[in-house]
Tab-separated table of N, CA and C in Angstrom:
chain	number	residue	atom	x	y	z
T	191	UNK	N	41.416	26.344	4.708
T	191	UNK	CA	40.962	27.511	3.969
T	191	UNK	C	41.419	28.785	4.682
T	192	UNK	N	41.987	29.514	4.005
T	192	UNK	CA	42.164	31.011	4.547
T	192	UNK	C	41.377	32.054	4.676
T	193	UNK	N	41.568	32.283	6.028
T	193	UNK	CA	40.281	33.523	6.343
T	193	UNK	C	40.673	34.895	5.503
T	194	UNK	N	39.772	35.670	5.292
T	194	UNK	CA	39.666	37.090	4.875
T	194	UNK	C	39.955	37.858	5.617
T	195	UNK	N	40.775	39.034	5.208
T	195	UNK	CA	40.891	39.907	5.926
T	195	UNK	C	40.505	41.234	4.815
T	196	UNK	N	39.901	41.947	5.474
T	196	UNK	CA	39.758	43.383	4.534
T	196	UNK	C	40.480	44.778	4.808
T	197	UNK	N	41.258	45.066	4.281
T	197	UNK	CA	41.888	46.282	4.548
T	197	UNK	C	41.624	47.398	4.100
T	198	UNK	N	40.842	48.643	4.725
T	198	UNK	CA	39.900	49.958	4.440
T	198	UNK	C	41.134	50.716	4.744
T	199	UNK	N	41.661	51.472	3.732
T	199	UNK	CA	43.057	52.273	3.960
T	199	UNK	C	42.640	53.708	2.897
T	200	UNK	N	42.916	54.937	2.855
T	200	UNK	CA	42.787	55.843	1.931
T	200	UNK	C	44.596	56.281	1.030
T	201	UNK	N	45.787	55.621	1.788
T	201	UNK	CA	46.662	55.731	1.549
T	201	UNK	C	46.991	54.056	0.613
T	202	UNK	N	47.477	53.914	-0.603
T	202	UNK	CA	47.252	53.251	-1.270
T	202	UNK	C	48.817	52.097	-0.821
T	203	UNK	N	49.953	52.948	-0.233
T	203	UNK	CA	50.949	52.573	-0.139
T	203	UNK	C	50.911	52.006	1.530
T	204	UNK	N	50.032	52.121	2.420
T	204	UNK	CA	49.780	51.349	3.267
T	204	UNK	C	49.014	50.261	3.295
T	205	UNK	N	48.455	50.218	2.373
T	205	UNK	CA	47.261	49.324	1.563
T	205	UNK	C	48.216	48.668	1.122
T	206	UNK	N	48.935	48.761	0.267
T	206	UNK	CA	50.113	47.512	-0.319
T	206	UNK	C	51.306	47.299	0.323
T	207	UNK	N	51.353	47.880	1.989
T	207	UNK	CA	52.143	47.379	2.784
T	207	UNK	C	51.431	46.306	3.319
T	208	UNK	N	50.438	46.715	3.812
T	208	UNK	CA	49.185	45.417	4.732
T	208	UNK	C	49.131	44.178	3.933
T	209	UNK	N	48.826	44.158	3.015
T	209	UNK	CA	48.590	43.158	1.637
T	209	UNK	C	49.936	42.631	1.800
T	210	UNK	N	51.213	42.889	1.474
T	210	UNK	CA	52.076	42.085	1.710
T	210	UNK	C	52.301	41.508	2.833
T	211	UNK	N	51.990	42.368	4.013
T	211	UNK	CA	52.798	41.465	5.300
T	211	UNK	C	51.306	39.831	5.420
T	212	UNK	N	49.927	40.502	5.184
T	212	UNK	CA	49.315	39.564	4.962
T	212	UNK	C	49.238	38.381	4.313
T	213	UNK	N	49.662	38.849	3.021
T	213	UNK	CA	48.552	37.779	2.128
T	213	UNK	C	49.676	36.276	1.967
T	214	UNK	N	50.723	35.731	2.489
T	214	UNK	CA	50.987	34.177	2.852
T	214	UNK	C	50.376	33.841	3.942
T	215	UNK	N	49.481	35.011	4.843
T	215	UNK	CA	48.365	33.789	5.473
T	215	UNK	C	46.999	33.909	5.217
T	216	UNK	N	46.560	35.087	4.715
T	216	UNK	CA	45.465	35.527	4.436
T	216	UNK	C	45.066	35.724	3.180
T	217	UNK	N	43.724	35.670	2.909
T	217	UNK	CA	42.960	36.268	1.531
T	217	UNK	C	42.963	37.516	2.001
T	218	UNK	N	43.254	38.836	1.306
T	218	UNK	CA	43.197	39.895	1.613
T	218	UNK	C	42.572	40.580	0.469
T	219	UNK	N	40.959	41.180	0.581
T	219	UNK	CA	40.381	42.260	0.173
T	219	UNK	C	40.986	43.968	0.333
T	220	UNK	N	40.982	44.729	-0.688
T	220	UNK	CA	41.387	46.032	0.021
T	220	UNK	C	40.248	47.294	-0.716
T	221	UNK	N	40.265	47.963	0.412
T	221	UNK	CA	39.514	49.514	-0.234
T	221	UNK	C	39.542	50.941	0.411
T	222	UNK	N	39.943	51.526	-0.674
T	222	UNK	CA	40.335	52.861	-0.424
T	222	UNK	C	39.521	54.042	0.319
T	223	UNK	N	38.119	53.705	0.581
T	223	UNK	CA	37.459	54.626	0.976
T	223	UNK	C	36.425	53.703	1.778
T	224	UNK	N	35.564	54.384	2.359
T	224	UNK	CA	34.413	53.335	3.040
T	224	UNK	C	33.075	53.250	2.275
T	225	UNK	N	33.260	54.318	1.152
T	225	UNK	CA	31.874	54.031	0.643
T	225	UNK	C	32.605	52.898	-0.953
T	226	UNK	N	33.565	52.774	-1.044
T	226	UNK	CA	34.089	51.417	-1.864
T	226	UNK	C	34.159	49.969	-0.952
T	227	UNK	N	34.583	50.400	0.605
T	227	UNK	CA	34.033	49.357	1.623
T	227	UNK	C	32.949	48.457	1.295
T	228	UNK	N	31.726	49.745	1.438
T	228	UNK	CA	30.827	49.003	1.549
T	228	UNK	C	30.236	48.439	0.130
T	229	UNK	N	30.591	48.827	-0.461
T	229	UNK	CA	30.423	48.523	-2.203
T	229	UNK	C	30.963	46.785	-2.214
T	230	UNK	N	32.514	46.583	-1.735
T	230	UNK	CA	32.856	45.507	-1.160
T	230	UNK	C	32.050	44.420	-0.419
T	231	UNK	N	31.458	44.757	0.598
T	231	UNK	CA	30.878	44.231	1.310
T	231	UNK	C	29.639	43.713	1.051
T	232	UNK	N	28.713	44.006	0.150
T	232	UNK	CA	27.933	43.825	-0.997
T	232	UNK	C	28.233	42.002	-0.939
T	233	UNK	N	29.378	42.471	-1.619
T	233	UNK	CA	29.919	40.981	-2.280
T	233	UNK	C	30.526	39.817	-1.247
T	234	UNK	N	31.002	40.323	-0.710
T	234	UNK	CA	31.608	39.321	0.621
T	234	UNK	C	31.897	39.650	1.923
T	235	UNK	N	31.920	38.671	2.802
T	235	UNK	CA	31.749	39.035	4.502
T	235	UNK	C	33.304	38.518	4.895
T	236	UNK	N	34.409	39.772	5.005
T	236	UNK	CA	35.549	38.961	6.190
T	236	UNK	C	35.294	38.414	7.153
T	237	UNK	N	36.784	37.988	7.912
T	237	UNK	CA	36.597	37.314	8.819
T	237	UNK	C	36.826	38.543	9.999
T	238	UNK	N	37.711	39.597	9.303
T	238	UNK	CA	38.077	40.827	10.006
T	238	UNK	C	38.735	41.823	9.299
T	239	UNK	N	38.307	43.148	9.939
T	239	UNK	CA	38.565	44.511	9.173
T	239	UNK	C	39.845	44.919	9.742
T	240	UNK	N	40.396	45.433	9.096
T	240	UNK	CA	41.503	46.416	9.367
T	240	UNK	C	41.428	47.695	8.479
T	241	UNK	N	40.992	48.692	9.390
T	241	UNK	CA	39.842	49.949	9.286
T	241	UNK	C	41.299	51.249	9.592
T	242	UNK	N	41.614	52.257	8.754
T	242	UNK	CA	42.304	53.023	8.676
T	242	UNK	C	41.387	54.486	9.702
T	243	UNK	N	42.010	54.805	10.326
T	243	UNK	CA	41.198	56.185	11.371
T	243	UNK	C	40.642	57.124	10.337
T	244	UNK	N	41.855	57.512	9.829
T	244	UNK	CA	42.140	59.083	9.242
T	244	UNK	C	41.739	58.981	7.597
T	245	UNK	N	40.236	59.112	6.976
T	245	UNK	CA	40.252	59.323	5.733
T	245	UNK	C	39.501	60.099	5.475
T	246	UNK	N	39.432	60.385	3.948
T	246	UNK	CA	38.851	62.181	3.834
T	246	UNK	C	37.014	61.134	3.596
T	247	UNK	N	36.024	62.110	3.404
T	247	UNK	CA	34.811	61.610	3.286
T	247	UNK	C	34.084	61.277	4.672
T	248	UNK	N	34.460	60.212	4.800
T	248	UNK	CA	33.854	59.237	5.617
T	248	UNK	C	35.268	58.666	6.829
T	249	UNK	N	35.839	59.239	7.445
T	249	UNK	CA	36.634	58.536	8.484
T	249	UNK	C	36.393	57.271	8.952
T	250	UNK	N	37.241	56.584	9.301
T	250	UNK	CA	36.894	54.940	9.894
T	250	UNK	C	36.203	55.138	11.054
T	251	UNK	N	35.853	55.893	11.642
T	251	UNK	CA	35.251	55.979	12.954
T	251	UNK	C	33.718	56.055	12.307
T	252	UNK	N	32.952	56.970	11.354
T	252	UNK	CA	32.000	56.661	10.658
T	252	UNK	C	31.544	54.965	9.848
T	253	UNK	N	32.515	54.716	9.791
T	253	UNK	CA	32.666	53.352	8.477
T	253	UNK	C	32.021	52.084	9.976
T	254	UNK	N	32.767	52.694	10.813
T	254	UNK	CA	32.726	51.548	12.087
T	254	UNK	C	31.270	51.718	12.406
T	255	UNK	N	30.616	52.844	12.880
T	255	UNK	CA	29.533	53.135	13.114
T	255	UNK	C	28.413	52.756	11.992
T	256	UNK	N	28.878	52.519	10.958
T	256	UNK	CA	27.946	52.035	9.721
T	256	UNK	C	27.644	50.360	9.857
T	257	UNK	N	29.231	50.145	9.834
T	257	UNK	CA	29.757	48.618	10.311
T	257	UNK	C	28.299	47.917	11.396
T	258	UNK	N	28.379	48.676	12.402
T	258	UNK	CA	27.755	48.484	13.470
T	258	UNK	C	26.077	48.271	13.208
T	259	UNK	N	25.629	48.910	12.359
T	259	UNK	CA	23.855	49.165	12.047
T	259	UNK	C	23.639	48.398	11.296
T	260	UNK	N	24.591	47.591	10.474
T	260	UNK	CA	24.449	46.053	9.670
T	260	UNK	C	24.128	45.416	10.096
T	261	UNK	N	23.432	44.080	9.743
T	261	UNK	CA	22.800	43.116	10.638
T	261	UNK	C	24.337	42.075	10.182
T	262	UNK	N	24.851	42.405	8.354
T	262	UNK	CA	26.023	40.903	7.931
T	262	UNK	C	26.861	41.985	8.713
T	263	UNK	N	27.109	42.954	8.708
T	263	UNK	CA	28.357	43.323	9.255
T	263	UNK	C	28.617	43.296	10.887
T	264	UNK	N	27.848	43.392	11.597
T	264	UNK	CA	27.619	44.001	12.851
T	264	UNK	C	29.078	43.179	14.013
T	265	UNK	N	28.730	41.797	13.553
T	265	UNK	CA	29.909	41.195	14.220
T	265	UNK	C	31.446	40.800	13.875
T	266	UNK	N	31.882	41.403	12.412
T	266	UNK	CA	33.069	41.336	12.268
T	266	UNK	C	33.815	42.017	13.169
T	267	UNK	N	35.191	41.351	13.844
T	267	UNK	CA	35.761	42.135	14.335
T	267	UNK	C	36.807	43.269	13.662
T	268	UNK	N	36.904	44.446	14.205
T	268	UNK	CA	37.681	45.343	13.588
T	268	UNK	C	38.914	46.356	14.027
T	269	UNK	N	39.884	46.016	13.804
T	269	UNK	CA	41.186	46.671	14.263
T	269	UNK	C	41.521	47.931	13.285
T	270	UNK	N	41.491	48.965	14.316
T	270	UNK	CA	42.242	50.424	13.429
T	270	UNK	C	43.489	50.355	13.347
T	271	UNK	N	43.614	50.711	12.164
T	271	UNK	CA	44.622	51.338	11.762
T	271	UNK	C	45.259	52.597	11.827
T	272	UNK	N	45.908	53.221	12.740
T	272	UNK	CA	46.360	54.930	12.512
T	272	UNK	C	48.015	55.232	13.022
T	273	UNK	N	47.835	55.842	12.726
T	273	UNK	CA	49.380	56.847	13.397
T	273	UNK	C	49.269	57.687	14.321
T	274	UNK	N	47.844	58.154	14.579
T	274	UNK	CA	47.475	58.679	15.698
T	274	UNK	C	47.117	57.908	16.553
T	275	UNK	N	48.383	58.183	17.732
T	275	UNK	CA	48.258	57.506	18.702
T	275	UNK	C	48.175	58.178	19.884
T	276	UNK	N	47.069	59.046	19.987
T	276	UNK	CA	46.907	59.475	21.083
T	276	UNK	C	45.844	58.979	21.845
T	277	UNK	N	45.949	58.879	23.157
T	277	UNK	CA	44.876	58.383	24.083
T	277	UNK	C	43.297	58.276	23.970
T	278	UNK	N	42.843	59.630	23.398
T	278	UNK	CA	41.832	59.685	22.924
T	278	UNK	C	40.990	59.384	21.574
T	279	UNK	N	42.249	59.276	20.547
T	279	UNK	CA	41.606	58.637	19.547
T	279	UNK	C	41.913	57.022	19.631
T	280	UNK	N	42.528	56.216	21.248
T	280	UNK	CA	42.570	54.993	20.875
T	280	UNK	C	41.341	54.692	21.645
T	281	UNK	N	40.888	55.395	22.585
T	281	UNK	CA	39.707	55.513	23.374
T	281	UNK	C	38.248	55.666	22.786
T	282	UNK	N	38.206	56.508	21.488
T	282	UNK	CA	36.919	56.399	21.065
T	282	UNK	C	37.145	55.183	20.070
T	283	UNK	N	37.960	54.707	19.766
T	283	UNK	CA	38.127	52.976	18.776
T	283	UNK	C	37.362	52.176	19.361
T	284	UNK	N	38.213	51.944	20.783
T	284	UNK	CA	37.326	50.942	21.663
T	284	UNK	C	35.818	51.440	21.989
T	285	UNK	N	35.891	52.615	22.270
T	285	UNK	CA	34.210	53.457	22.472
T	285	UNK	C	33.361	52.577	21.775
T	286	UNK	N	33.738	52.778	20.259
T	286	UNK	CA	32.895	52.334	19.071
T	286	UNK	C	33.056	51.126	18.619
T	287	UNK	N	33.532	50.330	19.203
T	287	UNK	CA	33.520	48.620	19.250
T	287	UNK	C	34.848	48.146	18.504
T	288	UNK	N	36.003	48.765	18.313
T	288	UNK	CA	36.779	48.175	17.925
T	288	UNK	C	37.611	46.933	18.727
T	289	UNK	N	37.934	46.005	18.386
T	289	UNK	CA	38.626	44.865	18.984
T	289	UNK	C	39.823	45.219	19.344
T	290	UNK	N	40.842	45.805	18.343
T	290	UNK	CA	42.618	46.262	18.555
T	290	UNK	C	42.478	47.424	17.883
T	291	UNK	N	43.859	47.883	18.373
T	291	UNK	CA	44.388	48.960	17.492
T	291	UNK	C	45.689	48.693	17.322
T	292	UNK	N	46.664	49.351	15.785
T	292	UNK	CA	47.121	48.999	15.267
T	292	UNK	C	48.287	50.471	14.657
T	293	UNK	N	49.002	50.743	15.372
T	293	UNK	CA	49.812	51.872	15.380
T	293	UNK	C	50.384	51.526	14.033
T	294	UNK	N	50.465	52.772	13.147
T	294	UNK	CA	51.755	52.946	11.652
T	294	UNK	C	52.881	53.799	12.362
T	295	UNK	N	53.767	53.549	11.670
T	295	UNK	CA	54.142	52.469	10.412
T	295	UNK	C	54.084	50.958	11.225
T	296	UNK	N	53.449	50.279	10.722
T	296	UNK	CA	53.227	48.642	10.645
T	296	UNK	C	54.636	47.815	11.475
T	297	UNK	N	54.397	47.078	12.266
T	297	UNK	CA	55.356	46.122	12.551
T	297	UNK	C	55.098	44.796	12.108
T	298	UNK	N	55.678	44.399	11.235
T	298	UNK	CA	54.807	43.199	10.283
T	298	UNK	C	54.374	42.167	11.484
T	299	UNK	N	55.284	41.709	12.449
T	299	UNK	CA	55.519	40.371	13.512
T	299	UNK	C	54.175	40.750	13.880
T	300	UNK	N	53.931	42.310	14.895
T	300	UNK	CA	52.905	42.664	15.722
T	300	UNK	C	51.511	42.702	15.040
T	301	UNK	N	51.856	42.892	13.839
T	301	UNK	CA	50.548	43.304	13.204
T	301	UNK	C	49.788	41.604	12.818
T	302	UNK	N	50.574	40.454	12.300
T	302	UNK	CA	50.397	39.688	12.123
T	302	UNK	C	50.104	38.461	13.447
T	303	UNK	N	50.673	38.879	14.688
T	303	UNK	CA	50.050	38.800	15.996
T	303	UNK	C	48.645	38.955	16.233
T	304	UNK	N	48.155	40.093	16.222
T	304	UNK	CA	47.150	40.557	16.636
T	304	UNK	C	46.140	40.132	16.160
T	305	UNK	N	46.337	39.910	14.330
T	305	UNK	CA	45.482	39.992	13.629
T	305	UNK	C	44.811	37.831	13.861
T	306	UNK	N	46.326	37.633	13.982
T	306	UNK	CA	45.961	35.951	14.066
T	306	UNK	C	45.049	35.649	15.473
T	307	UNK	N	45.199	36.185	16.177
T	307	UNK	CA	44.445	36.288	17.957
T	307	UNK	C	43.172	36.983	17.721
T	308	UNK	N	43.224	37.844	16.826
T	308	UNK	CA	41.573	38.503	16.893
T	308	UNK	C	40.707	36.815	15.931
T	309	UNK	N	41.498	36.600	15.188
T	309	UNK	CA	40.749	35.545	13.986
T	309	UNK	C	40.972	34.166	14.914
T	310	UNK	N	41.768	34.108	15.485
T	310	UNK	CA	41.165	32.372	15.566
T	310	UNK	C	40.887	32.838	17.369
């Protein structure tokens, strides 16, 4: 059976980059915002998030912190997604319990690395 992966992206065309490099190993959920996240989440529990930094509303750094006060969510693991790659925004990821981080534009090999090592 194939694990879930959920992809929280506000850019729709990184969202259907992830989905492709994923989905021949994964079930892949996707959502554009975190309050459609959690609308998601309602309905089903991944095996792991792949959480975008930078979105308008609610940033993934909020979504994570929400993530966190769940009792179903609390232990999924969760890898950001950003292009900001500066020290300090990879520093408050881990701060706030993220597992990896996950530099754009996407390296399909690396991304599909990481993601298989966080899941099994």
């Amino acid at each position: 059976m194939k694990h879930t992966v959920l992809v929280i992206d506000d850019d729709i065309m990184n969202v259907q980059m992830a989905q492709g490099i994923l989905q021949d190993e994964y079930r892949v959920a996707t959502a554009t915002s975190g309050a459609d996240a959690f609308k998601l989440l309602d309905k089903i529990i991944p095996d792991l998030i792949l959480l975008d930094v930078n979105m308008p509303e609610m940033d993934g750094f909020q979504v994570l912190e929400e993530l966190k006060k769940r009792e179903d969510t609390k232990k999924i693991p969760v890898i950001f997604l950003t292009a900001d790659r500066t020290a300090e925004t990879e520093e408050e990821c881990f701060k706030l319990g993220a597992v990896d981080y996950i530099g754009k534009p996407f390296v399909p090999s690396i991304m599909l690395q990481r993601i298989h090592r966080t899941i099994e």
